[in-house]
Amino acid sequence: MLTVDYERLGVRPGERVLDLGCGAGRHAYEAVRRGATAIAVDVDQPGLVAVSAMLAAVAADHAAPSATGPTPGSGWPAAGDALSLPFPDACFDRAIAAEVLEHIPEDTVAMEELARVVRPGGVLAVTVPRFGPELVNWALSDAYHSVPGGHIRIYRRGQLEGRLRAAGFAPFDRHHAHALHSPYWWLRCLVGVDRDDLALVRAYHRVLVWDIEKAPLLTRRADWALNPLLGKSLVVYAVRLPARAGKQAAPTAPVRAPGGSAVGGGGR
């Protein structure tokens, strides 16, 4: 299930996409499926093994040209730190940071790094937990957010957009996503975030898995209708502004895959 709307992000075949904090790689997968070249970055190196296999599989499974869509692109994982990305300046056309920034103490540094690697005119999609639903989680359970690597802040929309502007982006669109997930996490926080053995929690989880796998019309319409009120995630889209005089570094060497193929460098 995608949090980012790829029509608003504007991914096109042949473009270069960064999926920062990729997790299981779902957003990188969709970028490759749409014909882009995606790099899935995370600090969890063991998890990147599964991401690598998944990205290879999507390219292999749809290798033949299709009359109904673009020929899939390519993608690979890369271990990296959001505060010091291992890529040259202006080398990506699009970037995604889904449910990442709320984990990073120096979030403004991470935003500046995203601004560095996205070309002027490129688009960034950032998703973070929405203020209202997230505030309920924090109120119900300290364990929800106090674990190592957990959420360290709750963003208000204006705060997030202000920090993106300061980093060199211009927010131009936003929406909310995953309304059906908010009550699930309220339930988990109420009964104990580690109590996934309870019958009600398990039943709700099965509904969410069914929704993700089957995308039935009933739950999709319910999610769409409830997102303005209960959407768990805030999604903000922002365009990279031209660098101020003296701030734009010179183009550097292309980003290269482990096998040696170039993603491209220098921006467009």
mmCIF file of C-alpha atoms in Angstrom:
data_model
loop_
_atom_site.group_PDB
_atom_site.id
_atom_site.type_symbol
_atom_site.label_atom_id
_atom_site.label_comp_id
_atom_site.label_asym_id
_atom_site.label_seq_id
_atom_site.Cartn_x
_atom_site.Cartn_y
_atom_site.Cartn_z
ATOM 1 C CA MET A 1 0.000 0.000 0.000
ATOM 2 C CA LEU A 2 1.493 3.293 -1.121
ATOM 3 C CA THR A 3 1.378 6.435 0.975
ATOM 4 C CA VAL A 4 2.657 8.688 -1.807
ATOM 5 C CA ASP A 5 0.463 9.582 -4.798
ATOM 6 C CA TYR A 6 2.687 9.004 -7.830
ATOM 7 C CA GLU A 7 0.585 11.239 -10.041
ATOM 8 C CA ARG A 8 1.307 14.187 -7.753
ATOM 9 C CA LEU A 9 4.946 13.154 -7.424
ATOM 10 C CA GLY A 10 5.086 13.055 -11.220
ATOM 11 C CA VAL A 11 7.383 10.048 -11.743
ATOM 12 C CA ARG A 12 8.017 9.384 -15.431
ATOM 13 C CA PRO A 13 9.866 6.565 -17.225
ATOM 14 C CA GLY A 14 13.623 7.064 -17.239
ATOM 15 C CA GLU A 15 13.702 9.384 -14.242
ATOM 16 C CA ARG A 16 15.907 8.850 -11.207
ATOM 17 C CA VAL A 17 14.104 8.313 -7.900
ATOM 18 C CA LEU A 18 15.480 8.197 -4.354
ATOM 19 C CA ASP A 19 13.484 6.235 -1.757
ATOM 20 C CA LEU A 20 14.996 7.376 1.546
ATOM 21 C CA GLY A 21 14.286 5.156 4.537
ATOM 22 C CA CYS A 22 12.848 2.610 2.138
ATOM 23 C CA GLY A 23 11.822 -0.039 4.678
ATOM 24 C CA ALA A 24 10.443 -2.958 2.666
ATOM 25 C CA GLY A 25 10.897 -0.971 -0.556
ATOM 26 C CA ARG A 26 7.265 -0.466 -1.535
ATOM 27 C CA HIS A 27 7.775 3.019 -2.966
ATOM 28 C CA ALA A 28 10.928 2.022 -4.842
ATOM 29 C CA TYR A 29 9.003 -0.953 -6.253
ATOM 30 C CA GLU A 30 6.328 1.331 -7.674
ATOM 31 C CA ALA A 31 8.922 3.663 -9.176
ATOM 32 C CA VAL A 32 10.590 0.747 -10.968
ATOM 33 C CA ARG A 33 7.209 -0.562 -12.112
ATOM 34 C CA ARG A 34 6.572 2.828 -13.709
ATOM 35 C CA GLY A 35 9.842 2.730 -15.631
ATOM 36 C CA ALA A 36 12.066 4.813 -13.370
ATOM 37 C CA THR A 37 15.498 4.038 -11.953
ATOM 38 C CA ALA A 38 15.124 3.804 -8.169
ATOM 39 C CA ILE A 39 17.661 3.655 -5.377
ATOM 40 C CA ALA A 40 16.254 2.388 -2.073
ATOM 41 C CA VAL A 41 18.276 3.721 0.866
ATOM 42 C CA ASP A 42 18.084 2.568 4.466
ATOM 43 C CA VAL A 43 20.347 2.136 7.492
ATOM 44 C CA ASP A 44 19.011 -1.414 7.989
ATOM 45 C CA GLN A 45 21.483 -3.350 5.852
ATOM 46 C CA PRO A 46 19.979 -6.839 6.494
ATOM 47 C CA GLY A 47 16.591 -5.519 5.373
ATOM 48 C CA LEU A 48 18.128 -4.246 2.130
ATOM 49 C CA VAL A 49 18.822 -7.835 1.050
ATOM 50 C CA ALA A 50 15.080 -8.477 0.726
ATOM 51 C CA VAL A 51 14.610 -5.120 -1.012
ATOM 52 C CA SER A 52 17.272 -6.041 -3.556
ATOM 53 C CA ALA A 53 15.531 -9.321 -4.380
ATOM 54 C CA MET A 54 12.169 -7.601 -4.685
ATOM 55 C CA LEU A 55 13.439 -4.881 -7.027
ATOM 56 C CA ALA A 56 15.164 -7.456 -9.210
ATOM 57 C CA ALA A 57 11.971 -9.496 -9.333
ATOM 58 C CA VAL A 58 9.756 -6.643 -10.511
ATOM 59 C CA ALA A 59 12.142 -5.847 -13.363
ATOM 60 C CA ALA A 60 12.421 -9.512 -14.351
ATOM 61 C CA ASP A 61 8.704 -10.269 -14.094
ATOM 62 C CA HIS A 62 7.785 -7.406 -16.399
ATOM 63 C CA ALA A 63 10.802 -7.304 -18.662
ATOM 64 C CA ALA A 64 8.812 -7.610 -21.891
ATOM 65 C CA PRO A 65 7.426 -4.351 -23.324
ATOM 66 C CA SER A 66 3.759 -3.862 -22.445
ATOM 67 C CA ALA A 67 1.023 -2.173 -24.436
ATOM 68 C CA THR A 68 -0.683 -1.170 -21.198
ATOM 69 C CA GLY A 69 2.164 0.615 -19.451
ATOM 70 C CA PRO A 70 5.845 1.550 -19.497
ATOM 71 C CA THR A 71 8.591 -1.023 -19.557
ATOM 72 C CA PRO A 72 9.811 -1.306 -15.957
ATOM 73 C CA GLY A 73 13.018 0.414 -15.034
ATOM 74 C CA SER A 74 15.647 -0.806 -12.619
ATOM 75 C CA GLY A 75 16.503 -0.406 -8.987
ATOM 76 C CA TRP A 76 18.894 -1.427 -6.277
ATOM 77 C CA PRO A 77 19.388 -0.858 -2.550
ATOM 78 C CA ALA A 78 22.075 1.221 -0.899
ATOM 79 C CA ALA A 79 23.020 1.500 2.760
ATOM 80 C CA GLY A 80 23.124 5.134 3.740
ATOM 81 C CA ASP A 81 22.651 7.769 6.411
ATOM 82 C CA ALA A 82 20.003 10.442 5.830
ATOM 83 C CA LEU A 83 22.383 13.027 7.310
ATOM 84 C CA SER A 84 25.136 12.293 4.792
ATOM 85 C CA LEU A 85 23.759 10.737 1.632
ATOM 86 C CA PRO A 86 26.346 8.940 -0.535
ATOM 87 C CA PHE A 87 25.258 10.649 -3.771
ATOM 88 C CA PRO A 88 26.425 13.620 -5.843
ATOM 89 C CA ASP A 89 24.567 16.899 -5.996
ATOM 90 C CA ALA A 90 21.383 17.229 -8.054
ATOM 91 C CA CYS A 91 21.403 13.614 -9.231
ATOM 92 C CA PHE A 92 17.749 12.688 -8.582
ATOM 93 C CA ASP A 93 14.605 13.841 -10.377
ATOM 94 C CA ARG A 94 12.263 12.722 -7.578
ATOM 95 C CA ALA A 95 12.741 11.749 -3.947
ATOM 96 C CA ILE A 96 10.552 10.131 -1.318
ATOM 97 C CA ALA A 97 11.015 10.236 2.446
ATOM 98 C CA ALA A 98 8.112 8.179 3.816
ATOM 99 C CA GLU A 99 7.699 8.013 7.611
ATOM 100 C CA VAL A 100 11.380 8.863 8.150
ATOM 101 C CA LEU A 101 11.853 12.391 9.457
ATOM 102 C CA GLU A 102 9.981 11.800 12.724
ATOM 103 C CA HIS A 103 12.763 9.358 13.692
ATOM 104 C CA ILE A 104 15.696 11.728 13.039
ATOM 105 C CA PRO A 105 16.882 14.185 15.710
ATOM 106 C CA GLU A 106 18.610 16.416 13.129
ATOM 107 C CA ASP A 107 15.667 16.475 10.732
ATOM 108 C CA THR A 108 16.663 19.814 9.198
ATOM 109 C CA VAL A 109 20.024 18.330 8.203
ATOM 110 C CA ALA A 110 18.228 15.445 6.498
ATOM 111 C CA MET A 111 16.032 17.920 4.607
ATOM 112 C CA GLU A 112 19.120 19.846 3.492
ATOM 113 C CA GLU A 113 20.653 16.604 2.232
ATOM 114 C CA LEU A 114 17.484 15.859 0.268
ATOM 115 C CA ALA A 115 17.675 19.357 -1.215
ATOM 116 C CA ARG A 116 21.294 18.738 -2.165
ATOM 117 C CA VAL A 117 20.643 15.529 -4.107
ATOM 118 C CA VAL A 118 17.371 16.567 -5.811
ATOM 119 C CA ARG A 119 17.867 18.628 -8.955
ATOM 120 C CA PRO A 120 16.294 22.090 -9.233
ATOM 121 C CA GLY A 121 12.759 21.545 -10.488
ATOM 122 C CA GLY A 122 12.694 18.016 -9.086
ATOM 123 C CA VAL A 123 9.976 16.961 -6.662
ATOM 124 C CA LEU A 124 10.131 15.605 -3.123
ATOM 125 C CA ALA A 125 7.322 13.732 -1.345
ATOM 126 C CA VAL A 126 7.546 13.643 2.457
ATOM 127 C CA THR A 127 5.184 11.659 4.664
ATOM 128 C CA VAL A 128 5.031 11.922 8.447
ATOM 129 C CA PRO A 129 2.472 10.887 11.063
ATOM 130 C CA ARG A 130 -0.363 13.410 11.139
ATOM 131 C CA PHE A 131 -0.519 15.600 14.238
ATOM 132 C CA GLY A 132 -3.991 14.692 15.574
ATOM 133 C CA PRO A 133 -3.949 10.890 15.280
ATOM 134 C CA GLU A 134 -0.317 10.784 16.405
ATOM 135 C CA LEU A 135 -1.071 12.914 19.464
ATOM 136 C CA VAL A 136 -3.704 10.352 20.505
ATOM 137 C CA ASN A 137 -1.106 7.567 20.217
ATOM 138 C CA TRP A 138 1.349 9.469 22.404
ATOM 139 C CA ALA A 139 -1.340 10.213 24.987
ATOM 140 C CA LEU A 140 -2.409 6.563 25.205
ATOM 141 C CA SER A 141 1.032 4.957 25.334
ATOM 142 C CA ASP A 142 4.549 6.024 26.267
ATOM 143 C CA ALA A 143 5.841 2.754 24.806
ATOM 144 C CA TYR A 144 4.545 3.755 21.371
ATOM 145 C CA HIS A 145 7.096 6.529 20.966
ATOM 146 C CA SER A 146 9.751 6.092 23.655
ATOM 147 C CA VAL A 147 11.415 2.947 22.304
ATOM 148 C CA PRO A 148 14.904 3.288 20.751
ATOM 149 C CA GLY A 149 14.516 4.416 17.153
ATOM 150 C CA GLY A 150 10.921 5.486 17.762
ATOM 151 C CA HIS A 151 9.167 8.735 16.938
ATOM 152 C CA ILE A 152 10.816 11.714 18.618
ATOM 153 C CA ARG A 153 8.480 14.494 17.443
ATOM 154 C CA ILE A 154 4.987 15.176 16.153
ATOM 155 C CA TYR A 155 4.908 17.569 13.212
ATOM 156 C CA ARG A 156 2.315 20.212 12.631
ATOM 157 C CA ARG A 157 1.829 20.804 8.920
ATOM 158 C CA GLY A 158 3.064 24.385 9.084
ATOM 159 C CA GLN A 159 6.197 23.329 10.939
ATOM 160 C CA LEU A 160 7.046 20.639 8.388
ATOM 161 C CA GLU A 161 6.419 22.909 5.412
ATOM 162 C CA GLY A 162 8.416 25.716 7.025
ATOM 163 C CA ARG A 163 11.444 23.475 7.486
ATOM 164 C CA LEU A 164 11.161 22.244 3.889
ATOM 165 C CA ARG A 165 11.112 25.858 2.672
ATOM 166 C CA ALA A 166 14.189 26.665 4.726
ATOM 167 C CA ALA A 167 15.979 23.716 3.105
ATOM 168 C CA GLY A 168 15.242 24.960 -0.425
ATOM 169 C CA PHE A 169 11.874 23.383 -1.324
ATOM 170 C CA ALA A 170 8.544 24.982 -2.207
ATOM 171 C CA PRO A 171 5.577 22.889 -0.975
ATOM 172 C CA PHE A 172 2.785 22.848 -3.559
ATOM 173 C CA ASP A 173 0.352 20.088 -2.564
ATOM 174 C CA ARG A 174 -0.648 17.862 0.361
ATOM 175 C CA HIS A 175 -3.141 15.237 1.455
ATOM 176 C CA HIS A 176 -3.737 12.646 4.164
ATOM 177 C CA ALA A 177 -3.529 8.866 3.882
ATOM 178 C CA HIS A 178 -4.355 5.609 5.687
ATOM 179 C CA ALA A 179 -7.397 6.613 7.734
ATOM 180 C CA LEU A 180 -8.187 2.969 8.497
ATOM 181 C CA HIS A 181 -4.818 2.602 10.213
ATOM 182 C CA SER A 182 -5.418 5.318 12.829
ATOM 183 C CA PRO A 183 -8.000 3.404 14.932
ATOM 184 C CA TYR A 184 -5.835 0.298 14.704
ATOM 185 C CA TRP A 185 -2.933 2.094 16.356
ATOM 186 C CA TRP A 186 -5.205 3.725 18.915
ATOM 187 C CA LEU A 187 -6.344 0.227 19.832
ATOM 188 C CA ARG A 188 -2.755 -1.025 20.029
ATOM 189 C CA CYS A 189 -1.761 1.894 22.243
ATOM 190 C CA LEU A 190 -4.798 1.402 24.474
ATOM 191 C CA VAL A 191 -4.261 -2.310 25.140
ATOM 192 C CA GLY A 192 -0.451 -2.258 24.929
ATOM 193 C CA VAL A 193 1.636 -1.927 21.792
ATOM 194 C CA ASP A 194 3.168 -5.361 22.394
ATOM 195 C CA ARG A 195 -0.217 -7.108 22.772
ATOM 196 C CA ASP A 196 -0.648 -8.205 19.167
ATOM 197 C CA ASP A 197 -1.905 -11.555 20.462
ATOM 198 C CA LEU A 198 -5.298 -10.145 21.515
ATOM 199 C CA ALA A 199 -8.256 -11.313 19.434
ATOM 200 C CA LEU A 200 -9.532 -7.823 18.596
ATOM 201 C CA VAL A 201 -6.073 -6.617 17.563
ATOM 202 C CA ARG A 202 -5.540 -9.689 15.398
ATOM 203 C CA ALA A 203 -8.953 -9.286 13.774
ATOM 204 C CA TYR A 204 -8.331 -5.641 12.926
ATOM 205 C CA HIS A 205 -4.896 -6.535 11.564
ATOM 206 C CA ARG A 206 -6.443 -9.151 9.276
ATOM 207 C CA VAL A 207 -8.779 -6.494 7.895
ATOM 208 C CA LEU A 208 -5.842 -4.197 7.144
ATOM 209 C CA VAL A 209 -3.904 -6.990 5.438
ATOM 210 C CA TRP A 210 -6.984 -7.869 3.379
ATOM 211 C CA ASP A 211 -7.336 -4.219 2.393
ATOM 212 C CA ILE A 212 -3.661 -3.994 1.376
ATOM 213 C CA GLU A 213 -3.666 -7.231 -0.616
ATOM 214 C CA LYS A 214 -7.094 -7.049 -2.247
ATOM 215 C CA ALA A 215 -7.921 -3.304 -2.261
ATOM 216 C CA PRO A 216 -11.687 -3.985 -2.109
ATOM 217 C CA LEU A 217 -13.960 -1.159 -3.146
ATOM 218 C CA LEU A 218 -15.623 -0.987 0.273
ATOM 219 C CA THR A 219 -12.459 -0.298 2.257
ATOM 220 C CA ARG A 220 -10.892 1.894 -0.423
ATOM 221 C CA ARG A 221 -13.953 4.164 -0.449
ATOM 222 C CA ALA A 222 -14.076 4.226 3.345
ATOM 223 C CA ASP A 223 -10.391 5.134 3.534
ATOM 224 C CA TRP A 224 -10.820 7.891 0.935
ATOM 225 C CA ALA A 225 -13.836 9.350 2.729
ATOM 226 C CA LEU A 226 -12.215 9.280 6.164
ATOM 227 C CA ASN A 227 -8.741 10.505 5.190
ATOM 228 C CA PRO A 228 -9.512 14.224 5.657
ATOM 229 C CA LEU A 229 -10.544 13.514 9.256
ATOM 230 C CA LEU A 230 -8.622 10.413 10.372
ATOM 231 C CA GLY A 231 -5.766 9.982 7.904
ATOM 232 C CA LYS A 232 -2.765 8.669 9.838
ATOM 233 C CA SER A 233 -0.162 10.177 7.503
ATOM 234 C CA LEU A 234 0.369 13.704 6.238
ATOM 235 C CA VAL A 235 1.874 13.744 2.742
ATOM 236 C CA VAL A 236 3.516 16.934 1.459
ATOM 237 C CA TYR A 237 4.825 17.475 -2.086
ATOM 238 C CA ALA A 238 7.479 20.120 -2.709
ATOM 239 C CA VAL A 239 9.502 21.251 -5.699
ATOM 240 C CA ARG A 240 13.239 21.879 -5.393
ATOM 241 C CA LEU A 241 13.914 25.555 -5.972
ATOM 242 C CA PRO A 242 16.937 26.738 -7.944
ATOM 243 C CA ALA A 243 19.966 27.048 -5.700
ATOM 244 C CA ARG A 244 20.874 30.520 -4.534
ATOM 245 C CA ALA A 245 23.985 32.048 -6.058
ATOM 246 C CA GLY A 246 27.075 30.473 -4.609
ATOM 247 C CA LYS A 247 25.178 27.587 -3.048
ATOM 248 C CA GLN A 248 25.006 25.143 -5.969
ATOM 249 C CA ALA A 249 27.921 22.751 -6.042
ATOM 250 C CA ALA A 250 29.441 21.734 -9.332
ATOM 251 C CA PRO A 251 28.204 18.473 -10.894
ATOM 252 C CA THR A 252 30.091 15.441 -9.732
ATOM 253 C CA ALA A 253 30.476 11.854 -10.856
ATOM 254 C CA PRO A 254 27.359 9.787 -11.623
ATOM 255 C CA VAL A 255 25.781 7.566 -9.008
ATOM 256 C CA ARG A 256 26.662 3.978 -9.842
ATOM 257 C CA ALA A 257 24.953 0.721 -9.073
ATOM 258 C CA PRO A 258 26.915 -2.122 -7.484
ATOM 259 C CA GLY A 259 27.280 -3.578 -10.984
ATOM 260 C CA GLY A 260 28.717 -0.367 -12.347
ATOM 261 C CA SER A 261 25.824 1.148 -14.341
ATOM 262 C CA ALA A 262 25.378 4.877 -13.913
ATOM 263 C CA VAL A 263 22.280 6.590 -12.572
ATOM 264 C CA GLY A 264 23.513 9.953 -13.748
ATOM 265 C CA GLY A 265 25.025 12.994 -12.142
ATOM 266 C CA GLY A 266 25.019 16.715 -12.174
ATOM 267 C CA GLY A 267 21.286 17.300 -12.598
ATOM 268 C CA ARG A 268 19.436 18.615 -15.605
#
